[in-house]
Coordinates of C-alpha atoms in Angstrom, one line a residue:
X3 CA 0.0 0.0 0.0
X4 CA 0.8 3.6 0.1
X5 CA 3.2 3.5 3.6
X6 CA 5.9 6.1 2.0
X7 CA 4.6 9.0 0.2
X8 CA 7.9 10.5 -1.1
X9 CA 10.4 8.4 -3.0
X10 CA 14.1 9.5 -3.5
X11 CA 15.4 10.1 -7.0
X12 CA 17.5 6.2 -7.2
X13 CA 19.4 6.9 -10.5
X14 CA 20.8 4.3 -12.1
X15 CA 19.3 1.4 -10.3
X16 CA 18.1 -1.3 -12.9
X17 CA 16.3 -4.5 -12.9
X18 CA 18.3 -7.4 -13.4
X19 CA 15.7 -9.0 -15.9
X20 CA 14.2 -6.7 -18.9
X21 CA 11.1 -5.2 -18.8
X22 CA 10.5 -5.3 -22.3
X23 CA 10.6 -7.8 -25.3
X24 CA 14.0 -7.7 -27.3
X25 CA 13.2 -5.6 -30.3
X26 CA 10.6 -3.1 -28.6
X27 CA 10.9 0.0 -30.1
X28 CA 10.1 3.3 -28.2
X29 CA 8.7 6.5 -30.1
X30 CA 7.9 8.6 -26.8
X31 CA 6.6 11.6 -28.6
X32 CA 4.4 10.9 -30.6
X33 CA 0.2 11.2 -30.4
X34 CA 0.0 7.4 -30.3
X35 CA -1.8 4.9 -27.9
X36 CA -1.2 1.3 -26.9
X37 CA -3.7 -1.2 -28.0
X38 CA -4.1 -5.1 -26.8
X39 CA -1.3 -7.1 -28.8
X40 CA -2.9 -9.3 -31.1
X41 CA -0.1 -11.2 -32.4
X42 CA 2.6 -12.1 -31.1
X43 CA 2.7 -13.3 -27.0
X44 CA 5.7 -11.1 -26.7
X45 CA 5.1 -9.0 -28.5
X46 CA 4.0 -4.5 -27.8
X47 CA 1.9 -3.2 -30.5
X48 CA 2.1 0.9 -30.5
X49 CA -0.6 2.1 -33.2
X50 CA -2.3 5.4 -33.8
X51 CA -5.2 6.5 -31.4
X52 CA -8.6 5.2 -32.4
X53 CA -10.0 3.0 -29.9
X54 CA -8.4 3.8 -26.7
X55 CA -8.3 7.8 -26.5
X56 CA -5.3 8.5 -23.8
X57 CA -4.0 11.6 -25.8
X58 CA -7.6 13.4 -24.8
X59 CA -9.1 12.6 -28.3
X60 CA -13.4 11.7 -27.8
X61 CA -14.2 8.1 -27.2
X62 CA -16.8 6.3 -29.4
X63 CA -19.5 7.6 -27.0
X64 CA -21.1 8.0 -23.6
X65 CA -18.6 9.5 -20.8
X66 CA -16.0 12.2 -21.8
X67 CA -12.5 12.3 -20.4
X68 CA -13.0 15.2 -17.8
X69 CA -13.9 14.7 -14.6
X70 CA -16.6 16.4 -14.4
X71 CA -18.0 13.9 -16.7
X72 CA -16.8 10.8 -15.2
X73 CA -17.7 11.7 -11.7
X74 CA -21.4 12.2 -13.1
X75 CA -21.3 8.3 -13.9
X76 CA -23.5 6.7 -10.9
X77 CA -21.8 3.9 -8.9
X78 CA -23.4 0.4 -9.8
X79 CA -25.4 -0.1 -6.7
X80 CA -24.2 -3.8 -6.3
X81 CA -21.0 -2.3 -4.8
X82 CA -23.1 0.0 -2.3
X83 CA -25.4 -3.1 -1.3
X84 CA -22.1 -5.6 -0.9
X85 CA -20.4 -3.7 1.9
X86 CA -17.5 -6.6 2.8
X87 CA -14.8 -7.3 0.6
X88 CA -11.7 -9.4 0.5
X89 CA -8.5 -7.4 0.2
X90 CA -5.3 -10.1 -1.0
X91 CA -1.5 -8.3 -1.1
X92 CA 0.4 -10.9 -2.8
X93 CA 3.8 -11.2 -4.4
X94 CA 7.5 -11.6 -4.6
X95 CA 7.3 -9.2 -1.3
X96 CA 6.0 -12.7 0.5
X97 CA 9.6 -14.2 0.0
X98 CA 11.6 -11.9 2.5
X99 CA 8.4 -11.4 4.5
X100 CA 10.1 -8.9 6.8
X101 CA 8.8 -5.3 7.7
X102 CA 6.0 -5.2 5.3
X103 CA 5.7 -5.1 1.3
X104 CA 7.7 -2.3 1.1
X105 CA 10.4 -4.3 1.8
X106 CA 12.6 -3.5 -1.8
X107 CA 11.9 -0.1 -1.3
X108 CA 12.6 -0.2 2.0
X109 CA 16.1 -1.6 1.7
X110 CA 16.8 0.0 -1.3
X111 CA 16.8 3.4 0.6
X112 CA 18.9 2.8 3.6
X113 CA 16.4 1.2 6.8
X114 CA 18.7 -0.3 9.1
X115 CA 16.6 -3.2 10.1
X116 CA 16.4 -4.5 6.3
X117 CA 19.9 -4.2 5.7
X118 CA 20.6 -6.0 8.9
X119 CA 18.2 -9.0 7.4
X120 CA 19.5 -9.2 4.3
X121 CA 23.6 -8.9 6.0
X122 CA 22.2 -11.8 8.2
X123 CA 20.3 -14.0 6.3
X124 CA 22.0 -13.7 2.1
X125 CA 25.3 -13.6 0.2
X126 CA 26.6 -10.0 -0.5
X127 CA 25.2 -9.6 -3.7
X128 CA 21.6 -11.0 -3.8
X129 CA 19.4 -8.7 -5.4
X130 CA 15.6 -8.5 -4.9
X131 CA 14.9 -10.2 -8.1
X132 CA 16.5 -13.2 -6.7
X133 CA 14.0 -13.5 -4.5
X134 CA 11.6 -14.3 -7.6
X135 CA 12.6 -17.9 -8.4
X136 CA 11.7 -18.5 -4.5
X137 CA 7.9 -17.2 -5.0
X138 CA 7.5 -20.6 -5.3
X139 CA 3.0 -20.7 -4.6
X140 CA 3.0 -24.2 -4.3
X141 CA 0.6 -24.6 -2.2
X142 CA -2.0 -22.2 -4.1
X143 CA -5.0 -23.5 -4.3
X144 CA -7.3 -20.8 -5.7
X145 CA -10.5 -22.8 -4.9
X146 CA -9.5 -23.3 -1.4
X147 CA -9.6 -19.5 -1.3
X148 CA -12.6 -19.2 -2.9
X149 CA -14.5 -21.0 -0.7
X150 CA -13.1 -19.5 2.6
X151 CA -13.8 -16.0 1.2
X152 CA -17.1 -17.3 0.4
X153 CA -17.7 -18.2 3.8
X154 CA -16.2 -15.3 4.8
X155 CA -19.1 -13.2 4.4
X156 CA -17.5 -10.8 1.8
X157 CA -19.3 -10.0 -1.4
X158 CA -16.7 -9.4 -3.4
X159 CA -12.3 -10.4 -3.4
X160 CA -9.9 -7.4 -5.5
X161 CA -6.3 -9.5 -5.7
X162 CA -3.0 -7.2 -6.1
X163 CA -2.3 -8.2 -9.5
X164 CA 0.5 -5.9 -9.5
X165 CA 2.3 -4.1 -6.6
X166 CA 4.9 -1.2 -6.8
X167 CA 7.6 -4.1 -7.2
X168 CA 6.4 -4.5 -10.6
X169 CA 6.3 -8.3 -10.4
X170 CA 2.5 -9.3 -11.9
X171 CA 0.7 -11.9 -11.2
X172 CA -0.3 -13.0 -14.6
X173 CA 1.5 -13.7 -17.8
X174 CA 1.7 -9.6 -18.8
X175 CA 3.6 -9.0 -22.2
X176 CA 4.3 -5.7 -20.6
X177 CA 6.5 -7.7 -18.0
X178 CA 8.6 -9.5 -19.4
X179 CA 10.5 -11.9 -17.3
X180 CA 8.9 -10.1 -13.9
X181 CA 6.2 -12.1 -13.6
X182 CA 4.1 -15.2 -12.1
X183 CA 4.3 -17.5 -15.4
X184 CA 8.2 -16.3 -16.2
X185 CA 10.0 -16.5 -12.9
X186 CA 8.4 -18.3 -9.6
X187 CA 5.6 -20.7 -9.8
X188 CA 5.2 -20.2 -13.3
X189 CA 0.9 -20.5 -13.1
X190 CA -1.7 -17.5 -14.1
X191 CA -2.0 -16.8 -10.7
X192 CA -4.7 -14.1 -11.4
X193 CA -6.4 -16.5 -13.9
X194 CA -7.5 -19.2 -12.0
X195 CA -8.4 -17.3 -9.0
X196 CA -10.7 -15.0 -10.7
X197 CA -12.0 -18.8 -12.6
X198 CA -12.5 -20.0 -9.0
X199 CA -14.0 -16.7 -7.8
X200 CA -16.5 -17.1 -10.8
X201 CA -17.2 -20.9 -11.1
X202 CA -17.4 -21.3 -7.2
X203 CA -19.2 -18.4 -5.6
X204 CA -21.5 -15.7 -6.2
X205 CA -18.3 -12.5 -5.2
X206 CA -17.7 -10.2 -7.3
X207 CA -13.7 -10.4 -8.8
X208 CA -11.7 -7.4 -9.0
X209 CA -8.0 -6.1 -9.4
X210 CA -5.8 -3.6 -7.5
X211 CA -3.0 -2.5 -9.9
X212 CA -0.4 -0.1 -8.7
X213 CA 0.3 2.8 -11.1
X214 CA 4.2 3.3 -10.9
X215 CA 7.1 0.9 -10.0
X216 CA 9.9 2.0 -7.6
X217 CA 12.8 1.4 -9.3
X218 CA 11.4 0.7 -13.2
X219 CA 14.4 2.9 -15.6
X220 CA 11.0 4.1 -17.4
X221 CA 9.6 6.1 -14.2
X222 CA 12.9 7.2 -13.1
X223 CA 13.5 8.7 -16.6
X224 CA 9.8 10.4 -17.0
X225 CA 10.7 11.5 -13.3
X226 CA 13.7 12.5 -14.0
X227 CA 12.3 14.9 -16.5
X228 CA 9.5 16.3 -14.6
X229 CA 7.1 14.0 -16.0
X230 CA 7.0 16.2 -19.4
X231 CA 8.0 12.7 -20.8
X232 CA 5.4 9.8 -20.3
X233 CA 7.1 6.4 -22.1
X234 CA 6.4 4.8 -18.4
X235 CA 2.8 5.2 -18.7
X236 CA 2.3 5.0 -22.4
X237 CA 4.7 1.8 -22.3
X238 CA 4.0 -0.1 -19.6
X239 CA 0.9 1.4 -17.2
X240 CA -1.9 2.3 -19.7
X241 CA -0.5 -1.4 -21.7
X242 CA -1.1 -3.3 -18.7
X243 CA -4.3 -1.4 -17.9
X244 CA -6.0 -2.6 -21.0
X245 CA -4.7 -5.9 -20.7
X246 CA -6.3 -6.9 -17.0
X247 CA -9.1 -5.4 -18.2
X248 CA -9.9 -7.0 -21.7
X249 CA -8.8 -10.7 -20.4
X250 CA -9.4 -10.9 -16.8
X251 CA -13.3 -8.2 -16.9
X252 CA -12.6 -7.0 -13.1
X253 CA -15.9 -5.5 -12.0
X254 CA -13.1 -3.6 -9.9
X255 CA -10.2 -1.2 -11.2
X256 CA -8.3 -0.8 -7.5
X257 CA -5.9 1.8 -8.8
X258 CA -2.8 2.4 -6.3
X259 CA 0.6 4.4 -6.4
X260 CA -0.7 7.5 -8.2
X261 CA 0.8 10.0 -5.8
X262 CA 3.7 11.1 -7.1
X263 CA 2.3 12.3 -10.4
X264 CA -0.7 14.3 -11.9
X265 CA -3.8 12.5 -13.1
X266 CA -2.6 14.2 -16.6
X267 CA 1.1 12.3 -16.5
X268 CA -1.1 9.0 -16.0
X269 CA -3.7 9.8 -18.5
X270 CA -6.5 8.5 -16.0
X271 CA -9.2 10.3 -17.3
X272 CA -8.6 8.7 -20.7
X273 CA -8.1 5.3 -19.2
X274 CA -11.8 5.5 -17.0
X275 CA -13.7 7.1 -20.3
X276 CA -12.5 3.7 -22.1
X277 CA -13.4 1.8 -19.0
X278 CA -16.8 3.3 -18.6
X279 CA -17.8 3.1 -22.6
X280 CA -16.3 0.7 -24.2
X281 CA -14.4 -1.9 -21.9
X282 CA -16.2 -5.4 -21.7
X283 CA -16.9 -3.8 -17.6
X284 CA -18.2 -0.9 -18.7
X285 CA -21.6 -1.4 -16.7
X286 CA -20.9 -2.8 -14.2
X287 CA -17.3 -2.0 -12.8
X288 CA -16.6 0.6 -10.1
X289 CA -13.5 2.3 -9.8
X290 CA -11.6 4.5 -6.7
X291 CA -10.2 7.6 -6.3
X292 CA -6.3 6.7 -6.7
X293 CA -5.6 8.5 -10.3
X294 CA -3.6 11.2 -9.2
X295 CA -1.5 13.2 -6.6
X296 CA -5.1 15.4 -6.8
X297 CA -7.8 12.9 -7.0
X298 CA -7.7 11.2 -3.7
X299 CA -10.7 11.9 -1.9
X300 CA -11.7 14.0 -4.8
X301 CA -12.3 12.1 -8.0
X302 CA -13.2 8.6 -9.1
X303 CA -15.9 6.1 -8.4
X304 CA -15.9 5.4 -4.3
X305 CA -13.4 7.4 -2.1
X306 CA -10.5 5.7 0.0
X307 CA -9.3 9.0 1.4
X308 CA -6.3 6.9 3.1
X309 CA -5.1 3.8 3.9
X310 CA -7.6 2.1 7.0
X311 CA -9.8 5.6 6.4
X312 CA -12.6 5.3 9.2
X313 CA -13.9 8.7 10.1
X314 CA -16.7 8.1 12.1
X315 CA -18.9 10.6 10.9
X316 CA -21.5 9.9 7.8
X317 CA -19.7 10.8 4.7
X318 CA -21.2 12.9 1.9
X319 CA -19.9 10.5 -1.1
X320 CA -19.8 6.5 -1.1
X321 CA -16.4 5.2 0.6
X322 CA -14.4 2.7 1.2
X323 CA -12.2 1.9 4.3
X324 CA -9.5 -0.3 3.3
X325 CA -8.0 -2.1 6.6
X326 CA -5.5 -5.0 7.3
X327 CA -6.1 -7.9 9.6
X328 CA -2.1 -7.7 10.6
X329 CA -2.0 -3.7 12.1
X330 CA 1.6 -3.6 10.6
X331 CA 1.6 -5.0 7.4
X332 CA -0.3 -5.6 4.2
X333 CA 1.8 -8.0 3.1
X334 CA 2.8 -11.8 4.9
X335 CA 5.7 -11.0 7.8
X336 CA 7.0 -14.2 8.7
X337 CA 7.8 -12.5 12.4
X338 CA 3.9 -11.6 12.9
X339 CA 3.1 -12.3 16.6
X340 CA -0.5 -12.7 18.1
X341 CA -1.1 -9.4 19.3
X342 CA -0.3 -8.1 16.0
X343 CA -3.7 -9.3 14.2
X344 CA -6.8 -8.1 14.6
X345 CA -9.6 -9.5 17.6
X346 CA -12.8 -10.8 16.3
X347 CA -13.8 -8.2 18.3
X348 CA -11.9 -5.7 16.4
X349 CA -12.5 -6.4 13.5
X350 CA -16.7 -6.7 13.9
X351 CA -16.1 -3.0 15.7
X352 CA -14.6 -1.8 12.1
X353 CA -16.8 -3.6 10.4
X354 CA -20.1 -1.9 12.1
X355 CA -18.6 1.4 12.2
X356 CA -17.6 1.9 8.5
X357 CA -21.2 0.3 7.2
X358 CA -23.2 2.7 9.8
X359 CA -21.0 5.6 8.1
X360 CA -21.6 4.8 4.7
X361 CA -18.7 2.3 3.6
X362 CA -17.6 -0.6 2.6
X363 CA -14.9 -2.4 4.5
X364 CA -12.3 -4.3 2.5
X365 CA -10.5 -6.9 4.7
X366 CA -7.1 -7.4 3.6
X367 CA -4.9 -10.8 4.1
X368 CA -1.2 -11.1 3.1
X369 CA -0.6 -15.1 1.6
X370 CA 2.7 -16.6 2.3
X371 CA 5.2 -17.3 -0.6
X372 CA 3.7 -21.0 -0.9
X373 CA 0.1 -19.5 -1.4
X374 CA -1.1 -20.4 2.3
X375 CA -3.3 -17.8 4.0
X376 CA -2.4 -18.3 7.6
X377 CA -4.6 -19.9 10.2
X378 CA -4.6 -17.0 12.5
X379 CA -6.2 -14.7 9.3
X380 CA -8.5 -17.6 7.6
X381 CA -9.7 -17.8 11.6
X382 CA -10.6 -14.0 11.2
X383 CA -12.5 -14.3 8.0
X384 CA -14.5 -17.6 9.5
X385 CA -15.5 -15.5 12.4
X386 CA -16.6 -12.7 10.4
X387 CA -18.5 -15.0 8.4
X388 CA -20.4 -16.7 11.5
X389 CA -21.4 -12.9 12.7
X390 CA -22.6 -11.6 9.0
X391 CA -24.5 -15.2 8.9
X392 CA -26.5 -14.0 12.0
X393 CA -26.1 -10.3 11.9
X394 CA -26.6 -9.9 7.8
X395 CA -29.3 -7.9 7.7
X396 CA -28.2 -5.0 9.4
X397 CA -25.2 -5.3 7.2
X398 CA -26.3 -5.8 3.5
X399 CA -27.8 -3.8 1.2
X400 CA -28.7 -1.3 4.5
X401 CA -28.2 2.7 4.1
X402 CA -27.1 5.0 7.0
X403 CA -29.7 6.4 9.8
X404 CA -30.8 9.5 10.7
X405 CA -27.9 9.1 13.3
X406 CA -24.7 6.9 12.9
X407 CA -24.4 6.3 16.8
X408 CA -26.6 6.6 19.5
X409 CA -26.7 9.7 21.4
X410 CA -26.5 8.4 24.9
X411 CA -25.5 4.6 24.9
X412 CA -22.0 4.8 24.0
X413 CA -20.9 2.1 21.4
X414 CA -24.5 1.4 19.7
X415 CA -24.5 2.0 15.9
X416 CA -27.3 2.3 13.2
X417 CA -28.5 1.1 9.8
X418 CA -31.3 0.8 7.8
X419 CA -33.3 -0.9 5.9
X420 CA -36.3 1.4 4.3
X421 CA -37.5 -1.1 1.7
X422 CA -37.9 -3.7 4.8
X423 CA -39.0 -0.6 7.6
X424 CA -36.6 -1.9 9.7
X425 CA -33.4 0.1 11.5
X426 CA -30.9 -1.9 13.0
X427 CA -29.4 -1.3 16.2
X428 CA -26.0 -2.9 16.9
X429 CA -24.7 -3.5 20.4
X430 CA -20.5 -3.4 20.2
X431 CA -20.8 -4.2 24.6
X432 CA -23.1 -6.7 25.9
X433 CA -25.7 -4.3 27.3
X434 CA -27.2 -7.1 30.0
X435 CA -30.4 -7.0 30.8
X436 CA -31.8 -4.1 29.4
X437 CA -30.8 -1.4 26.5
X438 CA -31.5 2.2 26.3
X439 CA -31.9 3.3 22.5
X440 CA -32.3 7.1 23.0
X441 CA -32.4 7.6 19.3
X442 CA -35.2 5.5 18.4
X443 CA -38.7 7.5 18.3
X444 CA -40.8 5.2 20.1
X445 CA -44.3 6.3 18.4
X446 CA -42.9 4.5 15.2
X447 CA -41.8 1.2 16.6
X448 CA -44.2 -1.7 15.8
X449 CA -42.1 -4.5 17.1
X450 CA -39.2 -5.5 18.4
X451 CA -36.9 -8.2 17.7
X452 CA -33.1 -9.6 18.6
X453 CA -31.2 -11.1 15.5
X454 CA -30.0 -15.1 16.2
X455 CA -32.9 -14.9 19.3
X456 CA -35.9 -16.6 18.8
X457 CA -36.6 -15.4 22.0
X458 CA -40.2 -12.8 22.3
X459 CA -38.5 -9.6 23.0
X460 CA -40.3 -6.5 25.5
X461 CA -40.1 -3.2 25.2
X462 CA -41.3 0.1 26.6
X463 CA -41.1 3.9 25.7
X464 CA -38.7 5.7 27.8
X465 CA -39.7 8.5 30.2
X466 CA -38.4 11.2 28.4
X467 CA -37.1 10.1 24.8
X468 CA -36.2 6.4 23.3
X469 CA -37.1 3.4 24.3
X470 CA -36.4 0.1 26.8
X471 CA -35.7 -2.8 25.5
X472 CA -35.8 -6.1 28.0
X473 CA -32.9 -7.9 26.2
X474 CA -32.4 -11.6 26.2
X475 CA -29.2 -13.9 28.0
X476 CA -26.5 -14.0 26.4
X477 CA -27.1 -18.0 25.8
X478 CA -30.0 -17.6 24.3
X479 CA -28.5 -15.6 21.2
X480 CA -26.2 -17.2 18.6
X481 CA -23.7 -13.8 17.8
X482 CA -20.8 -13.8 20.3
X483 CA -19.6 -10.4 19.5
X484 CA -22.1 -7.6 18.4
X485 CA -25.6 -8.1 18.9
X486 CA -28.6 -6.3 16.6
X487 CA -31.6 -5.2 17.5
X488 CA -34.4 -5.1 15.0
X489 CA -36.8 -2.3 15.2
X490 CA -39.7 -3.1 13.3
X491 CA -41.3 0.4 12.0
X492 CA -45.0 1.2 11.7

């Protein structure tokens, strides 16, 4: 994820593998756009622009390449009435797993403890591309991960299928030698997880695709030059853009790493009026707000705002609060201890809070080099799963209250359901024998109910505002963590 927002000008570092297909010609300057190769595997075609506009020429039809027209396209409402996702941070970052996936980076610009690691634990000159061979994924089993974020709860999974590394997760022609079918376990890793996603579950399948690469010679140059050159983008992003896109159809474009640049340098604009009018997506895919130093927050389909963005107040725009289940990394850390994961409790709290604000929470898990999801995170999406099982309703397809929290009990959130007449209130404490809901208006309540109680549940206008509700033992209710209280409207 983002973790550093300023990078220092590395000149001269290099990948030891190519980036590019022998023979790849580069004419930076001129008004021409990169188009899905059609013949050769290896092979980068660089035509004139007709279909794909990224030099601000029209598309066919439909959105234009401004923001004020793209940010006039509504959000498919099957992402507003999901609300859990499945975040996955996976690549050759798993191999070290030390300090987070930042770790190149990291190293690369002088921390202490990574040096230290690398003096301790490899030969003098081991580079991080040496790590690739030892990306090994054995133990992948994209079916296996279907079905636990199946039972997870989650609605929908968004895979990194490339990080700021560079290394992709499928067989890119844009990356050569640098990714999953060249160098490590040498499968479409993307592929048949999103064939698993689809075949075995009802989620939605999306990609996160980071924008710029640390050390690529392409961004350093463009960098290097004030970014009035764009052969990175035009020769590698915006190639790989299309190519996710027209093979893989993500009903998510998770769009990462655009900080250091203006959404003009990245051609974004271009990119989402494509998306939005004439991808194979263009109805149903929903994009962020990542497309440029000034977009965040700003632009784009749903706002992230920041990494693990939970303000606690209802938002004006549709969000999204992108968390991890390790506090200190998104990536696998092979020195994780207990303490550093997330409580079921925790991550319920998150959970309730973002949805009673307006968001969707994506829960993030970091795989380990062979492809296993550790037990102590697969543990945290099962749990999850058993509360949504019982507690679903006031989670799905539910729109904020009048009020996010109440106004006297501390730690009670709201949701709604107007198509049902129903608002859900959601008990973070065990309130014992009775709970005060000051924010419920007791002239409209026609019943009462507890979710996973079968229990008959009493209830009494309070003496100055609210209501009193007589609420069941704890043993007679099937949540252990948050309990919801239906209020049944006239």
């Amino acid at each position: 994820m983002r973790g550093h927002i300023a990078l220092l000008l590395l000149v001269g570092i290099t990948f030891s593998h190519s980036l590019h297909p022998p023979g790849t010609v580069f004419q930076s300057r001129t008004p021409a756009e990169i188009l899905p190769a059609d013949s050769s595997e290896n092979e980068v075609v660089v035509k004139p622009a007709k279909k794909y506009a990224i030099n601000g020429i029209k598309p066919n039809a439909g959105y234009e390449p401004t923001w004020a027209s793209l940010d006039s396209r509504p959000l498919p409402s099957w992402y507003d009435e999901s609300k859990v996702g499945i975040f996955i941070h996976w690549g050759v970052f798993a191999v070290p797993g030390f300090g987070s996936e930042w770790f190149w980076y990291s190293w690369k610009t002088g921390s202490a403890s990574h040096a230290k690691f690398m003096e301790d634990n490899y030969p003098p000159q081991f580079t991080y591309q040496d790590f690739g061979p030892q990306f090994t994924a054995e133990f992948y089993d994209p079916y296996k991960w279907a079905d636990l974020f199946q039972k997870s709860g989650a609605k929908y999974v968004v895979l990194t299928s490339k990080h700021h590394e560079g290394y992709t997760l499928w067989p890119s022609r844009y990356s050569y030698s640098w990714n999953a079918k060249d160098v490590g376990p040498q499968r479409d890793i993307l592929g048949q997880l999103a064939d698993a996603i689809r075949e075995k579950t009802d989620l939605r399948f999306g990609l996160y695709h980071s924008l710029y690469e640390w050390f690529n010679p392409l961004w350093e140059n463009d960098k290097l030059n004030n970014f009035t050159t764009d052969e990175f983008v035009r020769f590698k992003t915006l190639p790989e853009l299309y190519e996710i896109v027209e093979k893989y159809k993500p009903e998510i474009v998770w769009s990462d790493g655009e900080w250091e640049a203006e959404d003009t340098y990245w051609k974004s604009k271009e990119f989402l009026a494509w998306l939005y009018n004439e991808s194979p997506v263009n109805s149903t895919v929903v994009t962020n707000d990542r497309w440029g130093h000034e977009t965040l927050c700003t632009h784009g389909g749903y706002y992230t705002c920041a990494d693990r963005y939970n303000p606690g107040v209802l938002q004006p725009h549709k969000w999204e609060n992108c968390m991890t289940l390790d506090k200190e990394s998104w990536g696998y850390r092979r020195n994780s201890q207990i303490e550093d994961y997330l409580t079921p409790d925790e991550l319920i709290t998150t959970l309730v809070e973002t949805v009673a604000c307006g968001g969707n929470l994506l829960v993030n898990v970091g795989p380990t080099k062979e492809g296993i999801i550790n037990p102590i995170q697969g543990e945290r999406l099962l749990q999850l799963g058993e509360w949504l099982g019982v507690n679903g309703d006031a989670i799905y397809e539910s729109k904020p209250y009048v009020v996010q929290n109440d106004t006297v009990t501390p730690e009670v959130w709201y949701t709604t359901n107007p198509s049902r007449k129903q608002v859900y209130a959601i008990a973070l404490n065990w309130p014992g024998q009775e709970l005060y809901l000051a924010s419920v208006n007791s002239t409209t309540v026609s019943s009462i109910n507890v979710l996973g109680s079968t229990q008959t549940i009493s209830w009494s206008p309070a003496p100055v505002r609210g209501i009193n509700i007589n609420f069941p033992r704890l043993d007679d209710i099937k949540s252990q963590w948050a309990w919801t209280v239906v209020i049944n409207q006239k």
